[in-house]
PDB file of C-alpha atoms in Angstrom:
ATOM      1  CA  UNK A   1       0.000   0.000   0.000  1.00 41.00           C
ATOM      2  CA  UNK A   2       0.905   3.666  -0.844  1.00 48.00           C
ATOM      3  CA  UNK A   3       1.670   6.100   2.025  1.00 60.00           C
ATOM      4  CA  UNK A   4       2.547   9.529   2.288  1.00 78.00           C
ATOM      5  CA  UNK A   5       6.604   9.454   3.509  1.00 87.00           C
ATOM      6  CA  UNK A   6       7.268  11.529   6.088  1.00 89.00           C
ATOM      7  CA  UNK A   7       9.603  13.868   3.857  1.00 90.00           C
ATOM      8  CA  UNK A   8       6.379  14.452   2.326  1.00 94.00           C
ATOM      9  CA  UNK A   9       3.957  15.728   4.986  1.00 93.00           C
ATOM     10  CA  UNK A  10       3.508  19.393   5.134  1.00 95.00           C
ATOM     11  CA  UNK A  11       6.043  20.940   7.562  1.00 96.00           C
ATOM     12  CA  UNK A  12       8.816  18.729   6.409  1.00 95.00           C
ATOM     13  CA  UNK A  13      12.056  19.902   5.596  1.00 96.00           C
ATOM     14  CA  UNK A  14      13.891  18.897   2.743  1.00 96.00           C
ATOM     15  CA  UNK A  15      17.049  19.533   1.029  1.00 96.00           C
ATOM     16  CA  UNK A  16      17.222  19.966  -2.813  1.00 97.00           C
ATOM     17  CA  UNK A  17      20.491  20.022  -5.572  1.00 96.00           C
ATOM     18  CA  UNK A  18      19.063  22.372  -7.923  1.00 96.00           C
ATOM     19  CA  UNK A  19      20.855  23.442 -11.676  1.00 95.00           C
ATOM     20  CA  UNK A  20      18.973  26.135 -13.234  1.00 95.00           C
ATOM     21  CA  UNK A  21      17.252  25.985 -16.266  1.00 93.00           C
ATOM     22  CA  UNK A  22      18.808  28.997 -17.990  1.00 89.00           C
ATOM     23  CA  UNK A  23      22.702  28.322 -17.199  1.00 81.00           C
ATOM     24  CA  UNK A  24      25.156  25.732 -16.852  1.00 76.00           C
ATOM     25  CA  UNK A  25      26.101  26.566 -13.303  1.00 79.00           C
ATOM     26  CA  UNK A  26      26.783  23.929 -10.924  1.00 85.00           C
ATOM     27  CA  UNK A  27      24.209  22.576  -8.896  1.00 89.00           C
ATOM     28  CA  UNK A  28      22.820  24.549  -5.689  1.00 91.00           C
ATOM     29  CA  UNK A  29      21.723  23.076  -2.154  1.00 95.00           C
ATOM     30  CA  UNK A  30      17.984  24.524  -1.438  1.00 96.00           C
ATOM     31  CA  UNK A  31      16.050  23.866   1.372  1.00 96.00           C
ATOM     32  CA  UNK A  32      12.699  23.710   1.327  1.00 97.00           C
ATOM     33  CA  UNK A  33       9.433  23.529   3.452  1.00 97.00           C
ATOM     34  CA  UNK A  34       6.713  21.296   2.215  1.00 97.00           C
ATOM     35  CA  UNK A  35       3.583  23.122   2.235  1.00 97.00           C
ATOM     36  CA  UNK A  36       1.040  21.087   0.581  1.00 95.00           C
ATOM     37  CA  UNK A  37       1.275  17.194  -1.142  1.00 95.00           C
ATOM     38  CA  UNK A  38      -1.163  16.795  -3.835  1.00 93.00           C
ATOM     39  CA  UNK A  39      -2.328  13.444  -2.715  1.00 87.00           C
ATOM     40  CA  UNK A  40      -3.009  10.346  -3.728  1.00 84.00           C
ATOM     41  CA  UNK A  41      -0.114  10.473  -6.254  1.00 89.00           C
ATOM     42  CA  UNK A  42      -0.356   8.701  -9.500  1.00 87.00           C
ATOM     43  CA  UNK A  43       3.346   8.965 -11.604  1.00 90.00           C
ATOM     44  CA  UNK A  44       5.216  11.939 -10.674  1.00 94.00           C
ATOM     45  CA  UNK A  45       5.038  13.314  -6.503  1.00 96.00           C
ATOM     46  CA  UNK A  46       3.538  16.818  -6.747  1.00 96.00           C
ATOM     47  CA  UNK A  47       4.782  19.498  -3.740  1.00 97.00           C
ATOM     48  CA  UNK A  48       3.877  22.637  -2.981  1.00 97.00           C
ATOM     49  CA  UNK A  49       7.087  24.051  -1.519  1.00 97.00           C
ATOM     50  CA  UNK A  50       7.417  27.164   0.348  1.00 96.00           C
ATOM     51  CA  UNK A  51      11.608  27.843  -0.554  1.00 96.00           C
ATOM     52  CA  UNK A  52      14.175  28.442   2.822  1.00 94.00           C
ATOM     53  CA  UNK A  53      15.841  31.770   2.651  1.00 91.00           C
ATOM     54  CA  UNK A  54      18.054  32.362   1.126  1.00 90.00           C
ATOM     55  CA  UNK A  55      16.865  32.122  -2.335  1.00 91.00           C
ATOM     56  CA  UNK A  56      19.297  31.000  -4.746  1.00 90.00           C
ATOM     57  CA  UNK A  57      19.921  33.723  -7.748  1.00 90.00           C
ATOM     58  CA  UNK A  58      17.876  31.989 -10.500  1.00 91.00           C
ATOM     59  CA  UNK A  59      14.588  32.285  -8.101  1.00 93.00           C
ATOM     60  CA  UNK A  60      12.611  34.965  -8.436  1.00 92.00           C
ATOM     61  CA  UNK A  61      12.737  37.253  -5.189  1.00 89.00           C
ATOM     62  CA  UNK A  62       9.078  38.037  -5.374  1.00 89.00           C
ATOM     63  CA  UNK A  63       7.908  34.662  -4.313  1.00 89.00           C
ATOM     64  CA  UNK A  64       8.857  31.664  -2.492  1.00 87.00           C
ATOM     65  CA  UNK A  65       6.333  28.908  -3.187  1.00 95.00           C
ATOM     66  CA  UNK A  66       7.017  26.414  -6.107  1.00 97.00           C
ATOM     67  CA  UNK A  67       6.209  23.378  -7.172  1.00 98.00           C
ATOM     68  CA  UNK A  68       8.411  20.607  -7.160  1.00 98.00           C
ATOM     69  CA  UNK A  69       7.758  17.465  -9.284  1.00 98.00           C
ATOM     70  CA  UNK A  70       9.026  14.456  -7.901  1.00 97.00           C
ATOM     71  CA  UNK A  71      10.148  11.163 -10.062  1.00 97.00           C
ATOM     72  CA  UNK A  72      10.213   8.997  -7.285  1.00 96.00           C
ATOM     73  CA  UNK A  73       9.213   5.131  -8.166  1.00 95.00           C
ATOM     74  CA  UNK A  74       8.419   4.281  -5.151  1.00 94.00           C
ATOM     75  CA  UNK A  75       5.049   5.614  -4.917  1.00 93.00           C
ATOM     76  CA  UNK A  76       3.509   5.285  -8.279  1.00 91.00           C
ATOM     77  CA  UNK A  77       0.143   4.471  -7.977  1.00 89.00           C
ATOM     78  CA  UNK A  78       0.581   1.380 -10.075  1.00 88.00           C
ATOM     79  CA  UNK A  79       1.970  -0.670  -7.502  1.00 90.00           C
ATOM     80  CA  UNK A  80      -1.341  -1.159  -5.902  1.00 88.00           C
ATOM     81  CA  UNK A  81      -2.237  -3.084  -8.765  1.00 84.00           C
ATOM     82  CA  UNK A  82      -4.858  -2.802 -12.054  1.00 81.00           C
ATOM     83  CA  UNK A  83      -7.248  -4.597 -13.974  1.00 82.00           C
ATOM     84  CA  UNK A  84      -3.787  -5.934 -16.006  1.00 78.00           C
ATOM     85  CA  UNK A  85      -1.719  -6.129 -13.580  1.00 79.00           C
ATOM     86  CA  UNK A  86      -1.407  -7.991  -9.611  1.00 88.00           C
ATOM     87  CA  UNK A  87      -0.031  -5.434  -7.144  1.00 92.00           C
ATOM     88  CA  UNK A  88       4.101  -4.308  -7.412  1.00 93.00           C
ATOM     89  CA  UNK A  89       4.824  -3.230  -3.989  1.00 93.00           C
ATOM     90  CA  UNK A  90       8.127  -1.449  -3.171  1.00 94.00           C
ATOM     91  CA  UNK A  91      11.005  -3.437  -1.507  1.00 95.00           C
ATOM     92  CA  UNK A  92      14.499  -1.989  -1.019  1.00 95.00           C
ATOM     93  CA  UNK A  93      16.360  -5.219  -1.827  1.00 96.00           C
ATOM     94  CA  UNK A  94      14.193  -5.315  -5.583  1.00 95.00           C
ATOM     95  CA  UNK A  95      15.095  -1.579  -6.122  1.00 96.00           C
ATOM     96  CA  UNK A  96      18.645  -2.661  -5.044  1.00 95.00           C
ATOM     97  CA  UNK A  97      18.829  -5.630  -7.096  1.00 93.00           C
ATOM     98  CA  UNK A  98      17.654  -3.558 -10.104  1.00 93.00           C
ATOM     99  CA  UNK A  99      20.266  -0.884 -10.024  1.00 93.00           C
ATOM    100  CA  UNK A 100      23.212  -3.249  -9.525  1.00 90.00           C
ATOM    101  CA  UNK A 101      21.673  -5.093 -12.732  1.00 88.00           C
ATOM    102  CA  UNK A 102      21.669  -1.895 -14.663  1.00 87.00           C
ATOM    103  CA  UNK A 103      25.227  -0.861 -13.272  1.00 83.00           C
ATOM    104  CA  UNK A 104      26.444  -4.110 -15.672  1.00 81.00           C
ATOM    105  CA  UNK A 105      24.119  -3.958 -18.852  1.00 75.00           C
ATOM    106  CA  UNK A 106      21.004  -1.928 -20.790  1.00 68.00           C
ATOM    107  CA  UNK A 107      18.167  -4.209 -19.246  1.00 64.00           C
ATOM    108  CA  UNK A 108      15.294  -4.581 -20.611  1.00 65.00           C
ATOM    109  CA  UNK A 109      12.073  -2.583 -20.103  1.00 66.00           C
ATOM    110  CA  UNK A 110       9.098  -4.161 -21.177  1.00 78.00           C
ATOM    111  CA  UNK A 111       6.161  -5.430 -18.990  1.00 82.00           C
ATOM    112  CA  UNK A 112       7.399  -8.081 -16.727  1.00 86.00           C
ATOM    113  CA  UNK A 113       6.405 -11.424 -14.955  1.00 87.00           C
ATOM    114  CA  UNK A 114       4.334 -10.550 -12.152  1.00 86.00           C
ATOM    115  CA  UNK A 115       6.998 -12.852 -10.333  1.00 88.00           C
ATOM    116  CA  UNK A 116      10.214 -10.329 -11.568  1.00 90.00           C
ATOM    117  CA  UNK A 117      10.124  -7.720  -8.455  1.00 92.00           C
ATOM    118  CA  UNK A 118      13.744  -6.177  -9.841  1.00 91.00           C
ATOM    119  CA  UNK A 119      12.372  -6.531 -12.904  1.00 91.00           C
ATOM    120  CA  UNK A 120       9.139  -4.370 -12.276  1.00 92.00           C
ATOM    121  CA  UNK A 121      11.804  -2.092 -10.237  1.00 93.00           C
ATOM    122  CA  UNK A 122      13.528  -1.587 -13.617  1.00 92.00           C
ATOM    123  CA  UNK A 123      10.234  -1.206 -15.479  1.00 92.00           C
ATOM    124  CA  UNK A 124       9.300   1.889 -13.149  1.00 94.00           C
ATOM    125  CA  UNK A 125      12.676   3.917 -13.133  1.00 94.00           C
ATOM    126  CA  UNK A 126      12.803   3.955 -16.485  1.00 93.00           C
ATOM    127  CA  UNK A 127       9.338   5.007 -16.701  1.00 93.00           C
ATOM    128  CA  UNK A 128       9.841   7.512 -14.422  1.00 95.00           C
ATOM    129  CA  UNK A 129      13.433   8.456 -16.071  1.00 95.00           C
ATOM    130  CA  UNK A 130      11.661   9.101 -19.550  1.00 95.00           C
ATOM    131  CA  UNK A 131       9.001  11.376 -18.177  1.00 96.00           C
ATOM    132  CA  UNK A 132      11.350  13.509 -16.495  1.00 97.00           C
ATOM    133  CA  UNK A 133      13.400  13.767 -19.496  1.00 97.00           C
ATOM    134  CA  UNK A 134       9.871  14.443 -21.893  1.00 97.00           C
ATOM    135  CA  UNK A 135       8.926  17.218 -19.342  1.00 98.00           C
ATOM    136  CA  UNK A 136      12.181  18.749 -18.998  1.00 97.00           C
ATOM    137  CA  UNK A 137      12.632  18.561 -22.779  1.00 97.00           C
ATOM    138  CA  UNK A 138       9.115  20.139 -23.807  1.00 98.00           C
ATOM    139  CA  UNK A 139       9.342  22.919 -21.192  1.00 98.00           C
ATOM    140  CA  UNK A 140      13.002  23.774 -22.632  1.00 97.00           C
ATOM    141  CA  UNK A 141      10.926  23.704 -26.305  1.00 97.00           C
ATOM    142  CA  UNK A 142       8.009  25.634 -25.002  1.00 98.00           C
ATOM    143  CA  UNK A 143      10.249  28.534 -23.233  1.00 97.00           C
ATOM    144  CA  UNK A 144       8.497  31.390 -25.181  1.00 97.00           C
ATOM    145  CA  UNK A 145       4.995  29.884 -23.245  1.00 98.00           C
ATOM    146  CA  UNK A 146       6.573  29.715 -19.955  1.00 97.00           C
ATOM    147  CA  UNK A 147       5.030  31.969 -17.682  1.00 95.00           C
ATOM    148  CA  UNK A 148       1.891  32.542 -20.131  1.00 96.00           C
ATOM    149  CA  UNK A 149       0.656  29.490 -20.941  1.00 97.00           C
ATOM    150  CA  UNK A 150       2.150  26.991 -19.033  1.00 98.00           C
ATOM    151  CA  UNK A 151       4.142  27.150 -15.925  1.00 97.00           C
ATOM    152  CA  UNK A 152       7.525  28.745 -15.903  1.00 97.00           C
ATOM    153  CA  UNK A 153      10.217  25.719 -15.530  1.00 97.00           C
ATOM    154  CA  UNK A 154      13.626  27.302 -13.395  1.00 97.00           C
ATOM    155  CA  UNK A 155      15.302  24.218 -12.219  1.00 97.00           C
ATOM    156  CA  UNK A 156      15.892  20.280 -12.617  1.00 97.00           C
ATOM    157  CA  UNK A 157      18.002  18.516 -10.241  1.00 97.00           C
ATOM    158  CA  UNK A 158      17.500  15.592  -7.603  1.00 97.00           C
ATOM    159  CA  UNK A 159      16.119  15.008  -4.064  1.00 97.00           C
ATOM    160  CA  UNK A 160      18.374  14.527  -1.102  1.00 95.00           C
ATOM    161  CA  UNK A 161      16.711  11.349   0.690  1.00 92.00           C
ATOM    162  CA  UNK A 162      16.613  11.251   4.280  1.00 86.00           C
ATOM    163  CA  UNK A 163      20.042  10.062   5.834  1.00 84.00           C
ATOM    164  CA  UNK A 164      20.081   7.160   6.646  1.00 84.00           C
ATOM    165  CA  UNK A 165      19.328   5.833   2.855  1.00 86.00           C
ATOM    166  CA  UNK A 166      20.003   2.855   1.518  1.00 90.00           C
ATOM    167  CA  UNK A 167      18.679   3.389  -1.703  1.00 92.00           C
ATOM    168  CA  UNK A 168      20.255   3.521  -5.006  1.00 90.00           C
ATOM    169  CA  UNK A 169      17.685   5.666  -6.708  1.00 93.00           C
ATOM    170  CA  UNK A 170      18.155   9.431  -6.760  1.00 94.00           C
ATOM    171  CA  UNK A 171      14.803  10.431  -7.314  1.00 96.00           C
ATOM    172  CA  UNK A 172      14.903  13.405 -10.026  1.00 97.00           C
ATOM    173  CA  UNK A 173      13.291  16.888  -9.683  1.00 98.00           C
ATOM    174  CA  UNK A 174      11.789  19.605 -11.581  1.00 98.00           C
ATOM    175  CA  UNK A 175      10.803  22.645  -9.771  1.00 98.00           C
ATOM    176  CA  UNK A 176       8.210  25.140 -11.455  1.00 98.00           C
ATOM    177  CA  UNK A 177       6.114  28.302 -11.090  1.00 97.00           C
ATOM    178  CA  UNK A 178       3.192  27.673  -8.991  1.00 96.00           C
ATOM    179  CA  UNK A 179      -0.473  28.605 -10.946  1.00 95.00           C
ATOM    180  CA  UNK A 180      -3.301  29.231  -8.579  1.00 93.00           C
ATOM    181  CA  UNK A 181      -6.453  27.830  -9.667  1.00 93.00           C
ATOM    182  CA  UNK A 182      -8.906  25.577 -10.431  1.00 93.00           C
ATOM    183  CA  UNK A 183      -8.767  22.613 -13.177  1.00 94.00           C
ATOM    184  CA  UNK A 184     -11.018  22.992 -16.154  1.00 95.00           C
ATOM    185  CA  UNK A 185     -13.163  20.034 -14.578  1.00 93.00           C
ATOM    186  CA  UNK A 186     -14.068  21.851 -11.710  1.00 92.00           C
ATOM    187  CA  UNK A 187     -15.269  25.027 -12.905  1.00 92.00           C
ATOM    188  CA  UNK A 188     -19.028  26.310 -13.790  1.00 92.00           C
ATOM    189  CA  UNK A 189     -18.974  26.051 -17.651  1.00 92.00           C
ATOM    190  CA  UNK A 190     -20.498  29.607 -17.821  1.00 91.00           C
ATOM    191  CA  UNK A 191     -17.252  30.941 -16.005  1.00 91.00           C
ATOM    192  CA  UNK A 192     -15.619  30.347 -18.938  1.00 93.00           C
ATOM    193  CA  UNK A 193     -15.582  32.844 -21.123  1.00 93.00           C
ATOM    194  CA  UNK A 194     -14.724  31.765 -25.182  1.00 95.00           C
ATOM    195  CA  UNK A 195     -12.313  33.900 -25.413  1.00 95.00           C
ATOM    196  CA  UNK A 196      -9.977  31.969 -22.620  1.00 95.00           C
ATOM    197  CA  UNK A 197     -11.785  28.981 -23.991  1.00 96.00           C
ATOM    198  CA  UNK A 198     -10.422  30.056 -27.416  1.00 96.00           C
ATOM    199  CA  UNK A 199      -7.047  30.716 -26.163  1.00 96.00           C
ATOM    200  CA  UNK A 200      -6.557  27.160 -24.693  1.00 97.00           C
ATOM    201  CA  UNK A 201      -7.075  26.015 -27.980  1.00 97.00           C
ATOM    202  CA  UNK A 202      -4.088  28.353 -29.646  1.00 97.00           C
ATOM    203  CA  UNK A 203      -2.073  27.155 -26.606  1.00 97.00           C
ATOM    204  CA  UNK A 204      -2.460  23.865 -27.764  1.00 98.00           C
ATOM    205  CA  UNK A 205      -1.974  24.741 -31.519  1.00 97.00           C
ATOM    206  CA  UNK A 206       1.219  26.471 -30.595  1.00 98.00           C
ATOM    207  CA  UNK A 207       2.867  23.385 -28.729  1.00 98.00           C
ATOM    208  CA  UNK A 208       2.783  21.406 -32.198  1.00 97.00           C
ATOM    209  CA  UNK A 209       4.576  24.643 -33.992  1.00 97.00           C
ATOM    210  CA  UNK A 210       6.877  24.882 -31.258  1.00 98.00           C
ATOM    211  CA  UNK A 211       8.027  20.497 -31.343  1.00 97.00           C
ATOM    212  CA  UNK A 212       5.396  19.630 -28.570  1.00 98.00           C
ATOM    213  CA  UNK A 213       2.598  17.225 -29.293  1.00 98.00           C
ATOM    214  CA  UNK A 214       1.064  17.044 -25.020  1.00 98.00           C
ATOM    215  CA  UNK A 215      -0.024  13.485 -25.318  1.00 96.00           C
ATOM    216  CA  UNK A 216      -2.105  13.454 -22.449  1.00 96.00           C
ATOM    217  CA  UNK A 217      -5.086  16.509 -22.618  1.00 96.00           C
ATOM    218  CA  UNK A 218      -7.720  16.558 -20.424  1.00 95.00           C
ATOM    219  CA  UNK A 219      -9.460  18.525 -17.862  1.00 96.00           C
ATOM    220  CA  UNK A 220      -7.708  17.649 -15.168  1.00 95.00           C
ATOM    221  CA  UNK A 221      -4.141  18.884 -16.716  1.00 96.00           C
ATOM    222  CA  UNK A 222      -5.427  22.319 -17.147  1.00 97.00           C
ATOM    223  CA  UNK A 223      -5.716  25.193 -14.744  1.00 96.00           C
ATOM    224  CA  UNK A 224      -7.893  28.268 -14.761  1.00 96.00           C
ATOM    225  CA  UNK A 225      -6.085  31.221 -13.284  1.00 92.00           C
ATOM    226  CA  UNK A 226      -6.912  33.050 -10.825  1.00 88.00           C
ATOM    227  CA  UNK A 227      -9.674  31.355  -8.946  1.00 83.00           C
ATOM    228  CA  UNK A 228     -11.773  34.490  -8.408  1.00 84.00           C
ATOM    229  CA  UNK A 229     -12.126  35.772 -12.259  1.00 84.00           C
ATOM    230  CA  UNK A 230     -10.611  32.629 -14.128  1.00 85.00           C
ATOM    231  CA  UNK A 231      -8.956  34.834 -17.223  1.00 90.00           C
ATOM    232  CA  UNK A 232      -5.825  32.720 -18.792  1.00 94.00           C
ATOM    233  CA  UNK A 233      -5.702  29.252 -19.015  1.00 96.00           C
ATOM    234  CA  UNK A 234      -2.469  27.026 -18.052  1.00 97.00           C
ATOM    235  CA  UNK A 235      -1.700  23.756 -19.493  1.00 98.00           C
ATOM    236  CA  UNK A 236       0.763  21.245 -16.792  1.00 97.00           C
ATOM    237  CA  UNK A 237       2.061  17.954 -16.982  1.00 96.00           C
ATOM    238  CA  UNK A 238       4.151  17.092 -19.460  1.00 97.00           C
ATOM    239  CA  UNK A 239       5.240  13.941 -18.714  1.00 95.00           C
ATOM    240  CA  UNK A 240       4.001  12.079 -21.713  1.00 96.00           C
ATOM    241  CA  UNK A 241       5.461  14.911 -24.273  1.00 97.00           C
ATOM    242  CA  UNK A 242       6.102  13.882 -27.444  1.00 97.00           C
ATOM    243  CA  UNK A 243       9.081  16.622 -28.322  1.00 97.00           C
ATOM    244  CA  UNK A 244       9.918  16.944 -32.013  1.00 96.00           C
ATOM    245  CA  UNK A 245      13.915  15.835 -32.988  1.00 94.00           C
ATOM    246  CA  UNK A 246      15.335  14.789 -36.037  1.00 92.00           C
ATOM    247  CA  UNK A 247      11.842  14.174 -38.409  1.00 93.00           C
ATOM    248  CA  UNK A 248      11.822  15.808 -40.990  1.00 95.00           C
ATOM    249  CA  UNK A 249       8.697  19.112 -41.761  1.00 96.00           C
ATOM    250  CA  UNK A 250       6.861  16.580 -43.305  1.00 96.00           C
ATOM    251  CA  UNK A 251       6.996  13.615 -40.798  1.00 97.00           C
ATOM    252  CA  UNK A 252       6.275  16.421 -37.618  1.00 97.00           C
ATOM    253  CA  UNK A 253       3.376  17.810 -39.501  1.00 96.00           C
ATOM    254  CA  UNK A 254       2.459  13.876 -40.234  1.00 97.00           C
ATOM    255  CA  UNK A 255       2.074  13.789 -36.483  1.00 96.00           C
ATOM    256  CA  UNK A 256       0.233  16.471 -35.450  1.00 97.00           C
ATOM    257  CA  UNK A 257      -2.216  15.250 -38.195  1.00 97.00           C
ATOM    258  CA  UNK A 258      -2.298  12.366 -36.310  1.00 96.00           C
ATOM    259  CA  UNK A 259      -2.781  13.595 -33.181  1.00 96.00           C
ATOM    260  CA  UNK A 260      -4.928  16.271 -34.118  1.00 97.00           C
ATOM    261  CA  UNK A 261      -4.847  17.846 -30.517  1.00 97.00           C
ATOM    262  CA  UNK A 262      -6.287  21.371 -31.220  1.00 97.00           C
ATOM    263  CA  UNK A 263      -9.664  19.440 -32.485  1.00 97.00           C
ATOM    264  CA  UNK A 264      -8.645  16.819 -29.092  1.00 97.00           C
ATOM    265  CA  UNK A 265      -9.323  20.018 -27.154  1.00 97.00           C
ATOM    266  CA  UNK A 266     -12.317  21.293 -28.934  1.00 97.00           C
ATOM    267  CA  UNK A 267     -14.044  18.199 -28.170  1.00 97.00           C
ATOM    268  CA  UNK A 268     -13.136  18.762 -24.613  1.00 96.00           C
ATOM    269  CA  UNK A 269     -14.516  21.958 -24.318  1.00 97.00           C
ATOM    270  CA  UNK A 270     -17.699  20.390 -26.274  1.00 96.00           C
ATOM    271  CA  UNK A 271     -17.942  17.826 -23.566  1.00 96.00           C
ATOM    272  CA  UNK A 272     -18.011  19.716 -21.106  1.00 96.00           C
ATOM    273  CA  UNK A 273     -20.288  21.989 -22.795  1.00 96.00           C
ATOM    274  CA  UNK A 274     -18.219  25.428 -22.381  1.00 95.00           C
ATOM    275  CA  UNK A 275     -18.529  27.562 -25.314  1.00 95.00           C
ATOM    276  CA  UNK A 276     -15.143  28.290 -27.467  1.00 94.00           C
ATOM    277  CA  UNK A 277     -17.241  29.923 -30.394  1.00 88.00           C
ATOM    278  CA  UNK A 278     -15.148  33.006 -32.415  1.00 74.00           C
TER     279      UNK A 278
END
């Protein structure tokens, strides 16, 4: 069964090794507070973190709370078990097991025996590697949205586990602007206007121009901001990016055919019955 850690639980202190997103500097210690968990967790650990003084130099002095994505296997939601799969519980000595195998050879990563506990330890890192590496990727892609559209992105880095720790993981970190507000589920369809309606759309429209197909749009990815007069629309969670590389203009524009997420979004809207008409 899942639990919330103890480094989670609001009040805790933890320490950070934060690189910002604009430089090549080394990587800072931070200390943090936790404020808030966003509980249960599914994939990635979302904090609200309220940042220790002093600030490092890439923060922005006006605020302290952030958000801080965690890529921690340990508590995926998974492990309780689906319709597909019996339950994956975490053990040290399978995490263990898992990272001296990798140490010695590329192991595989496809869906193991239900028996294979290292290998179902192997199966979620590298799950949880490749959406830290999609998000970081699309939010370095997106920059000219950051702050607008989508949350700003100012550092990557890892978590400093509790001493004593045994583990071999280094859970990996992105910390981001935190957006106020209310997911698109939540709110009263007539406090929508179309015009923010209509801009969540462009948002969308402007990932694929920019190398970002989202991969995973729905309600629940998508803040209103503020909560009192919901005006601009924010788009999180990026963890499933597809972010364009080598294909060619006519193989990326192949893709967003295929994807199609500006009509995906539409049909969102339509569903839930909030009006996005010019």
């Amino acid at each position: 069964m899942l639990y919330l850690h103890h480094y989670y639980e609001p009040g805790a202190q933890i320490t950070l090794n934060l690189r910002s997103c604009d430089s090549d500097e080394s990587a800072r210690s931070v200390q943090a507070t936790v404020v808030k968990s966003y509980t249960p967790f599914t994939l990635s650990q979302v904090l609200l973190l309220d940042i220790n003084s002093p600030l490092p130099d890439f923060l922005p002095a006006t605020t302290t709370n952030f958000i801080l994505k965690v890529y921690d296997p340990r508590f995926l939601q998974h492990r309780q078990g689906t319709k597909l799969s019996a339950p994956h519980p975490w053990t040290l000595a399978a995490e263990t097991t898992a990272a001296r195998r990798r140490a010695f050879a590329n192991l595989p990563t496809w869906w193991p025996d239900d028996s294979d506990t290292a290998g179902w330890e192997e199966y979620y890192h590298a799950n949880l590697q490749q959406m830290f590496k999609n998000e970081l990727a699309a939010y370095t892609r997106l920059l000219s949205l950051q702050g607008q559209s989508i949350p700003r992105c100012y550092a990557h880095g890892t978590l400093v586990l509790p001493s004593p720790s045994k583990r071999m993981v280094v859970p990996r970190v992105l910390l981001l602007s935190y957006v106020p507000g209310p997911c698109l589920r939540s709110v009263n369809p007539s406090r929508v206007a179309p015009a923010v309606a209509r801009a969540l759309i462009d948002t969308v429209r402007a990932f694929g121009t920019l190398g970002v197909i989202h991969d995973d749009l729905r309600p629940d990815n998508i803040i209103l901001s503020p909560s009192d007069a919901p005006s601009r629309p924010f788009v999180l969670d990026f963890g499933n990016a597809q972010v364009r590389a080598d294909e060619s203009e006519e193989d990326w524009e192949y893709k967003l055919v295929e994807n199609d997420e500006p009509k995906l979004m539409e049909m969102t809207l339509d569903k839930l019955e909030i009006d996005h008409s010019l």
